[in-house]
Coordinates of C-alpha atoms and ligand atoms in Angstrom, one line a residue:
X1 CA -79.7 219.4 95.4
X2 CA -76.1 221.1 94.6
X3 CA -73.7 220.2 97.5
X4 CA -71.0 222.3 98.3
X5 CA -68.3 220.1 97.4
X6 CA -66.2 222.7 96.2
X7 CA -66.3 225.2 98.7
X8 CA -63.6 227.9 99.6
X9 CA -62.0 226.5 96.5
X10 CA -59.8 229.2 93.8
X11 CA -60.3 227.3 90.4
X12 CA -58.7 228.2 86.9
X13 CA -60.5 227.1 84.4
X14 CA -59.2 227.9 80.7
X15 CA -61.1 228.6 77.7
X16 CA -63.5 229.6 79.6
X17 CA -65.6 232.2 77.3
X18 CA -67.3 229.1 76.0
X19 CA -68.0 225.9 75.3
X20 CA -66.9 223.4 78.1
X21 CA -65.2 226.1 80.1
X22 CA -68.1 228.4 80.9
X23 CA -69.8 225.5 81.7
X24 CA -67.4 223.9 84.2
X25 CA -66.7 227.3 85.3
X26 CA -70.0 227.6 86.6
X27 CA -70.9 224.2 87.7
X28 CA -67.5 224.5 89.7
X29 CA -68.8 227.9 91.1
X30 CA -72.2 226.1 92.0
X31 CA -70.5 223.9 94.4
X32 CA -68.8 226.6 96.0
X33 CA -65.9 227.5 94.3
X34 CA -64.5 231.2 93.1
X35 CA -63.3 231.4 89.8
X36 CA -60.4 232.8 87.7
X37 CA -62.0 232.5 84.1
X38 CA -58.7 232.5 81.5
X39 CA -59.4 233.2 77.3
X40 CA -58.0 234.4 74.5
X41 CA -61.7 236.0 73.8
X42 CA -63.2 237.9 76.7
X43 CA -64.3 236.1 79.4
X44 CA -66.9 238.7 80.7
X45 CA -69.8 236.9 80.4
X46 CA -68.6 233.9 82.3
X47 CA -67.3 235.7 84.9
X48 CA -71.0 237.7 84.7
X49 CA -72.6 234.2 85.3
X50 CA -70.4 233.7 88.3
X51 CA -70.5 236.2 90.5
X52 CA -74.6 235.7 89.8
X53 CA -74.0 232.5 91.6
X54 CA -73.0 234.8 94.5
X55 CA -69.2 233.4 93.8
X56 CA -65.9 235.6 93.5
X57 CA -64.7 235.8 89.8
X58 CA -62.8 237.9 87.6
X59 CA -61.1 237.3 84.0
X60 CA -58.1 237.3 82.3
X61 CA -57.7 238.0 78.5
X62 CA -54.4 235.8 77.3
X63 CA -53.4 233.7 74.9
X64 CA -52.0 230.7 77.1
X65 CA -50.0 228.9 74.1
X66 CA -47.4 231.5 74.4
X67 CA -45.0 231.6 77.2
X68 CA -44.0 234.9 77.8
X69 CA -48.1 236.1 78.2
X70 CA -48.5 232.8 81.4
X71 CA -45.9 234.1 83.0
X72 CA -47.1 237.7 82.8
X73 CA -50.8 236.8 84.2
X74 CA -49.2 234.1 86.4
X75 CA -48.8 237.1 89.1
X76 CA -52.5 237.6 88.9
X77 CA -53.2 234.2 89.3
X78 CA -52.0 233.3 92.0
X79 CA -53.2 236.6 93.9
X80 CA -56.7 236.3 93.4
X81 CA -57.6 234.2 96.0
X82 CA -54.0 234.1 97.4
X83 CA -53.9 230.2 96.0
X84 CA -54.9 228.3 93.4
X85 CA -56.3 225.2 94.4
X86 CA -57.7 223.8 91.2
X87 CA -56.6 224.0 87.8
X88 CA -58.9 222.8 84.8
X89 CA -56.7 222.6 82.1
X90 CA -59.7 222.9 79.3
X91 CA -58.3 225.6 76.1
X92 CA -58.1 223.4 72.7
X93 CA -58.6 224.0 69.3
X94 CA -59.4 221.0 67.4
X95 CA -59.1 222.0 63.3
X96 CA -59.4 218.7 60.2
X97 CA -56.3 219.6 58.6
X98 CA -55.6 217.5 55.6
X99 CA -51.9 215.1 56.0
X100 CA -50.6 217.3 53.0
X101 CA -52.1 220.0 54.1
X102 CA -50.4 220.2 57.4
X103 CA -47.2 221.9 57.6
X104 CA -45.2 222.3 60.8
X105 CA -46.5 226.1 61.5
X106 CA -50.2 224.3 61.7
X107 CA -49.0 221.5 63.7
X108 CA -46.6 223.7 66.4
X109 CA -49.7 225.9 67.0
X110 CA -52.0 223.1 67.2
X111 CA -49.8 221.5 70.0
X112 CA -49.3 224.8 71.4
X113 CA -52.8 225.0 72.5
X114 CA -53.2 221.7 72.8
X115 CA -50.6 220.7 75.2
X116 CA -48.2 223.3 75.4
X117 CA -50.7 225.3 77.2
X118 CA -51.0 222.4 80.1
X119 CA -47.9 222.6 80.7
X120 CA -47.5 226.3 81.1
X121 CA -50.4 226.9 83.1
X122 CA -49.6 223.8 85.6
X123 CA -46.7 225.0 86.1
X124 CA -47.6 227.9 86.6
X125 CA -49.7 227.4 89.6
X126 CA -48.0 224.0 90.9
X127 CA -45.8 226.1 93.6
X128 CA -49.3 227.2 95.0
X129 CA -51.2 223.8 95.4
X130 CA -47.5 222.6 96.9
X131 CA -47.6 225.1 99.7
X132 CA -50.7 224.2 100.9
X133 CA -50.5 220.4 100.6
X134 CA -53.9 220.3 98.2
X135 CA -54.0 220.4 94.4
X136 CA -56.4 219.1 91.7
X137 CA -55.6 219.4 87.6
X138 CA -57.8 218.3 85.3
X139 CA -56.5 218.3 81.7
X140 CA -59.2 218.3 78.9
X141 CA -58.2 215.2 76.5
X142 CA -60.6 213.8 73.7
X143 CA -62.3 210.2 73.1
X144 CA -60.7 210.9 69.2
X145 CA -57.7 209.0 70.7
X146 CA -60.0 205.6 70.2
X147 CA -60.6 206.4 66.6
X148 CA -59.6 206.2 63.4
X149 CA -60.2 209.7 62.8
X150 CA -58.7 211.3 59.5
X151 CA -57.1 214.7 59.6
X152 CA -56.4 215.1 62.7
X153 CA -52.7 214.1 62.8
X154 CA -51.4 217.0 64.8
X155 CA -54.4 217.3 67.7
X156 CA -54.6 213.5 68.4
X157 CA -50.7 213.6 68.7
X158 CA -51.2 216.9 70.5
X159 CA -53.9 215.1 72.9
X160 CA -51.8 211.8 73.3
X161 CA -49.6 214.2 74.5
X162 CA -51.7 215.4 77.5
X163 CA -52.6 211.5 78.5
X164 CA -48.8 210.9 78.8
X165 CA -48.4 214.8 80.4
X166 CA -50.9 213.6 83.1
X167 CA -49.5 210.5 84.1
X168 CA -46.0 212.2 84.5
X169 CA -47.8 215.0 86.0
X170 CA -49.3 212.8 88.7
X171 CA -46.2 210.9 89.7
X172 CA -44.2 214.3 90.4
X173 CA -46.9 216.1 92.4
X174 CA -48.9 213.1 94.0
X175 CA -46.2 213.8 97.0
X176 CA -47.7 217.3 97.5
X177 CA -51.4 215.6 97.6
X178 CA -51.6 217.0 94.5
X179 CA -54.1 214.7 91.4
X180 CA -53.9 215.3 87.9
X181 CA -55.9 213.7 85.9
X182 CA -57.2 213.8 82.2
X183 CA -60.8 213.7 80.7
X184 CA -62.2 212.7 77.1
X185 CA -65.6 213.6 76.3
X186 CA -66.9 212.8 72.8
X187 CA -67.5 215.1 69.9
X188 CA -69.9 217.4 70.9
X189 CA -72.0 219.9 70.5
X190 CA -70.3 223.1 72.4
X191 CA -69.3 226.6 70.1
X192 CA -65.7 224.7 68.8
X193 CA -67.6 221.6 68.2
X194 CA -70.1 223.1 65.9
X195 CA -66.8 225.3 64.5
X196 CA -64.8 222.3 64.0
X197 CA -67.0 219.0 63.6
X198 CA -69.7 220.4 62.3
X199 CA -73.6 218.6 62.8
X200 CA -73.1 215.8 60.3
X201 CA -70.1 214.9 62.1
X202 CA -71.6 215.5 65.9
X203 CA -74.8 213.3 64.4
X204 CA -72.4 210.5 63.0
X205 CA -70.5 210.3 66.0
X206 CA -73.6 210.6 68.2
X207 CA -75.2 207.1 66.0
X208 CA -71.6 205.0 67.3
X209 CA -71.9 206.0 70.7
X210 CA -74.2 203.7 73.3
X211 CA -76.0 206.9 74.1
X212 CA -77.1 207.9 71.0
X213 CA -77.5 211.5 71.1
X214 CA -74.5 214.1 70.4
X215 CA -72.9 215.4 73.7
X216 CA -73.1 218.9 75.3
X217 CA -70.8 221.3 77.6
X218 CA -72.7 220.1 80.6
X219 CA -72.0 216.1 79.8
X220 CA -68.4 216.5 81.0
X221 CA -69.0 218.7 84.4
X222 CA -69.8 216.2 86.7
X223 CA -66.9 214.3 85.7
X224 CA -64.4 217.5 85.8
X225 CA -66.3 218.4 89.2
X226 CA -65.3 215.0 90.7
X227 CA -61.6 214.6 89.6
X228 CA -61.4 218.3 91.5
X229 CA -63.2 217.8 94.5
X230 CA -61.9 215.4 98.0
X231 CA -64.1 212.6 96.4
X232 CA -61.5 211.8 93.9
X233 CA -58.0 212.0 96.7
X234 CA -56.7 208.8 95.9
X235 CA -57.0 209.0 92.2
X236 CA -54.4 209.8 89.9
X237 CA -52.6 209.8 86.6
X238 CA -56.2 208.2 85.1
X239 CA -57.5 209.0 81.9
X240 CA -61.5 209.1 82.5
X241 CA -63.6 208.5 79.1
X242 CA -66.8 210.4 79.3
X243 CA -68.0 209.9 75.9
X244 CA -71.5 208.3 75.6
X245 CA -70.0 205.1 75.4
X246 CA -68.1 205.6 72.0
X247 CA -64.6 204.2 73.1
X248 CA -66.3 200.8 73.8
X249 CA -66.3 200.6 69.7
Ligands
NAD1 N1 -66.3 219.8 71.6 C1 -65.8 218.6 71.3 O1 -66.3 218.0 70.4 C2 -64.6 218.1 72.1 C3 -64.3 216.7 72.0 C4 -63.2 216.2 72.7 C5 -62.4 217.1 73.4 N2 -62.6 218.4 73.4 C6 -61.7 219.3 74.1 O2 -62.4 220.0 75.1 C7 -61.8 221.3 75.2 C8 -62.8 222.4 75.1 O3 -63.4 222.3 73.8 P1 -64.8 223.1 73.5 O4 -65.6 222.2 72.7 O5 -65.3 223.7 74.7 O6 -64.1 224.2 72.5 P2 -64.6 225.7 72.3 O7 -63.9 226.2 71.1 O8 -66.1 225.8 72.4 O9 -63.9 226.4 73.6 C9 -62.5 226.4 73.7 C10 -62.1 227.7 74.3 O10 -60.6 227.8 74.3 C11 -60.3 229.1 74.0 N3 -58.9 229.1 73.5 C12 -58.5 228.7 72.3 N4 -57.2 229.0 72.1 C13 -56.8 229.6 73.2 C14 -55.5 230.1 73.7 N5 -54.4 230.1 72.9 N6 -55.4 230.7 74.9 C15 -56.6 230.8 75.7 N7 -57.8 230.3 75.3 C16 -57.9 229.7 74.1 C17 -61.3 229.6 72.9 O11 -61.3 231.0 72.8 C18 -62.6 229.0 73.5 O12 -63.3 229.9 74.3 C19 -60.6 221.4 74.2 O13 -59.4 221.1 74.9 C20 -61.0 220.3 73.2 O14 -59.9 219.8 72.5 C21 -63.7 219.0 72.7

C-alpha cells in the first residue's frame, strides 16, 4: 500500500519526459503530490500519466541550462500550485567524450546541464519554499564519482560539482526548514543510459555491483521520495548512494 506521504505537495521535477524523471514524477504523484513536469523534449506524456493518477500536472517545454529561458518559466512555476514545495533537480546528460576530444564548448555545455541547471532552477523556486517555512531539493548526482571511469572528465567534474552545490545548498536554506540533498544511482538502464552507456556497459557495471543486475528508473524513487517527504526533516547536505552496492568497490 502507497501512503500519501506526499500529499498537497507542488513538485518540479526536471527531465521529466523520461528516464528517472517520469518515473519520480509519478511515483511522487502516487503519494499525493501535483506535478510541474520540466524538459527540453515534451513532457506530454508524463504529465498524461499524472493526471491519470487523479493528480494536477501540467508541462513546461525549456531548456533549463540557459538562464534567460528559467527565468522566463520561473513565473509559471511558481503559479501553478501558488508554491513550490519540492524541487527534484534530475536533467543530465552524461556523453564519453574522449580527454582530447573535449574542448571547452563540450565541457561548458556538459556542466550547463549538469550543474548549472541546479543552480538555476533552485534558485528559482527557493523564495517560494522560504515563505512557507518548508522546502525539499533533491539533486540527481551519479555513483561514477567512486570510479575510475574514462572519458568522462567534464560530467564527473560537473557532478562533483552538485555534491559540493548541495552541501552549500543545505547550510544556507536549512534556516528556512528547507533539505537539499543529492542522490547517486548507478548506471542504468533508463532512455540516456541506453543513449550513453550503452548494454555492455550497463551489464559490466551491473557484474561489480553487490546486486548484480543493471538498475532501472524506478530503483532511485523510493530514495528521491524520501529525501522529499517529512521522513527525511532532519537530514541534510547528505550525498545518498543508491547504486546496487557498487561504491562499496
Ligand atoms: N541513467 C544512468 O545511468 C545514470 C547514472 C547516474 C546518474 N544519472 C543521472 O540521473 C539523471 C537522469 O538521468 P536519466 O538516465 O534519466 O537520463 P535520460 O536521458 O533518460 O533523461 C534525462 C532527461 O533530461 C532532459 N534534459 C536534458 N537536457 C536538458 C535541458 N537542457 N533542459 C531540460 N531538460 C533536459 C532530457 O530531455 C531527458 O528527458 C541525470 O542527471 C543523470 O546524470 C543517470
Amino acid at each position: 500500500m502507497i501512503t500519501e506521504t506526499h500529499s498537497g505537495r507542488v513538485a518540479v521535477v526536471t527531465g521529466a519526459a523520461g528516464g528517472f524523471g517520469t518515473a519520480i514524477a509519478l511515483e511522487l504523484a502516487r503519494r499525493g503530490a501535483d506535478i510541474i513536469a520540466v524538459d527540453i523534449h515534451s513532457p506530454d506524456a508524463t504529465v498524461s500519466a499524472v493526471r491519470e493518477l487523479g493528480r494536477k500536472a501540467t508541462g513546461i517545454t525549456a531548456d533549463i541550462s540557459n538562464a534567460d529561458a528559467v527565468a522566463g518559466i520561473t513565473p509559471e512555476l511558481l503559479d501553478f500550485g501558488g508554491r513550490v514545495d519540492i524541487l527534484v533537480n534530475n536533467a543530465g546528460v552524461f556523453p564519453f567524450v574522449d580527454l582530447f576530444e573535449l574542448n571547452y564548448a563540450e565541457w561548458r555545455r556538459i556542466f550547463a546541464i549538469n550543474t548549472d541547471s541546479q543552480f538555476l532552477m533552485a534558485t528559482a523556486v527557493m523564495r517560494s519554499m522560504r515563505e512557507s517555512g518548508w522546502g525539499r531539493i533533491v539533486n540527481l548526482a551519479s555513483n561514477s564519482l567512486g570510479l575510475a571511469v574514462s572519458g568522462m572528465v567534464a560530467y564527473m567534474a560537473a557532478k562533483g560539482a552538485v555534491v559540493g552545490f548541495t552541501r552549500a545548498l543545505a547550510t544556507d536554506l536549512a534556516p528556512y526548514g528547507i533539505t537539499v540533498n543529492a542522490v547517486c544511482p548507478t548506471a542504468s538502464r533508463t532512455s540516456g543510459g541506453e543513449k550513453f552507456i550503452g548494454n555492455e556497459v550497463l551489464e559490466h557495471v551491473a557484474q561489480m555491483q553487490a546486486i548484480k543486475r543493471v538498475g532501472v528508473a524506478s530503483d532511485i524513487v523510493g530514495t528521491v521520495c524520501f529525501l522529499s517527504s517529512d521522513d527525511s526533516a532532519f537530514m541534510t547536505a547528505q550525498t545518498v548512494v543508491c547504486d546496487g552496492g557498487l561504491m562499496r568497490v
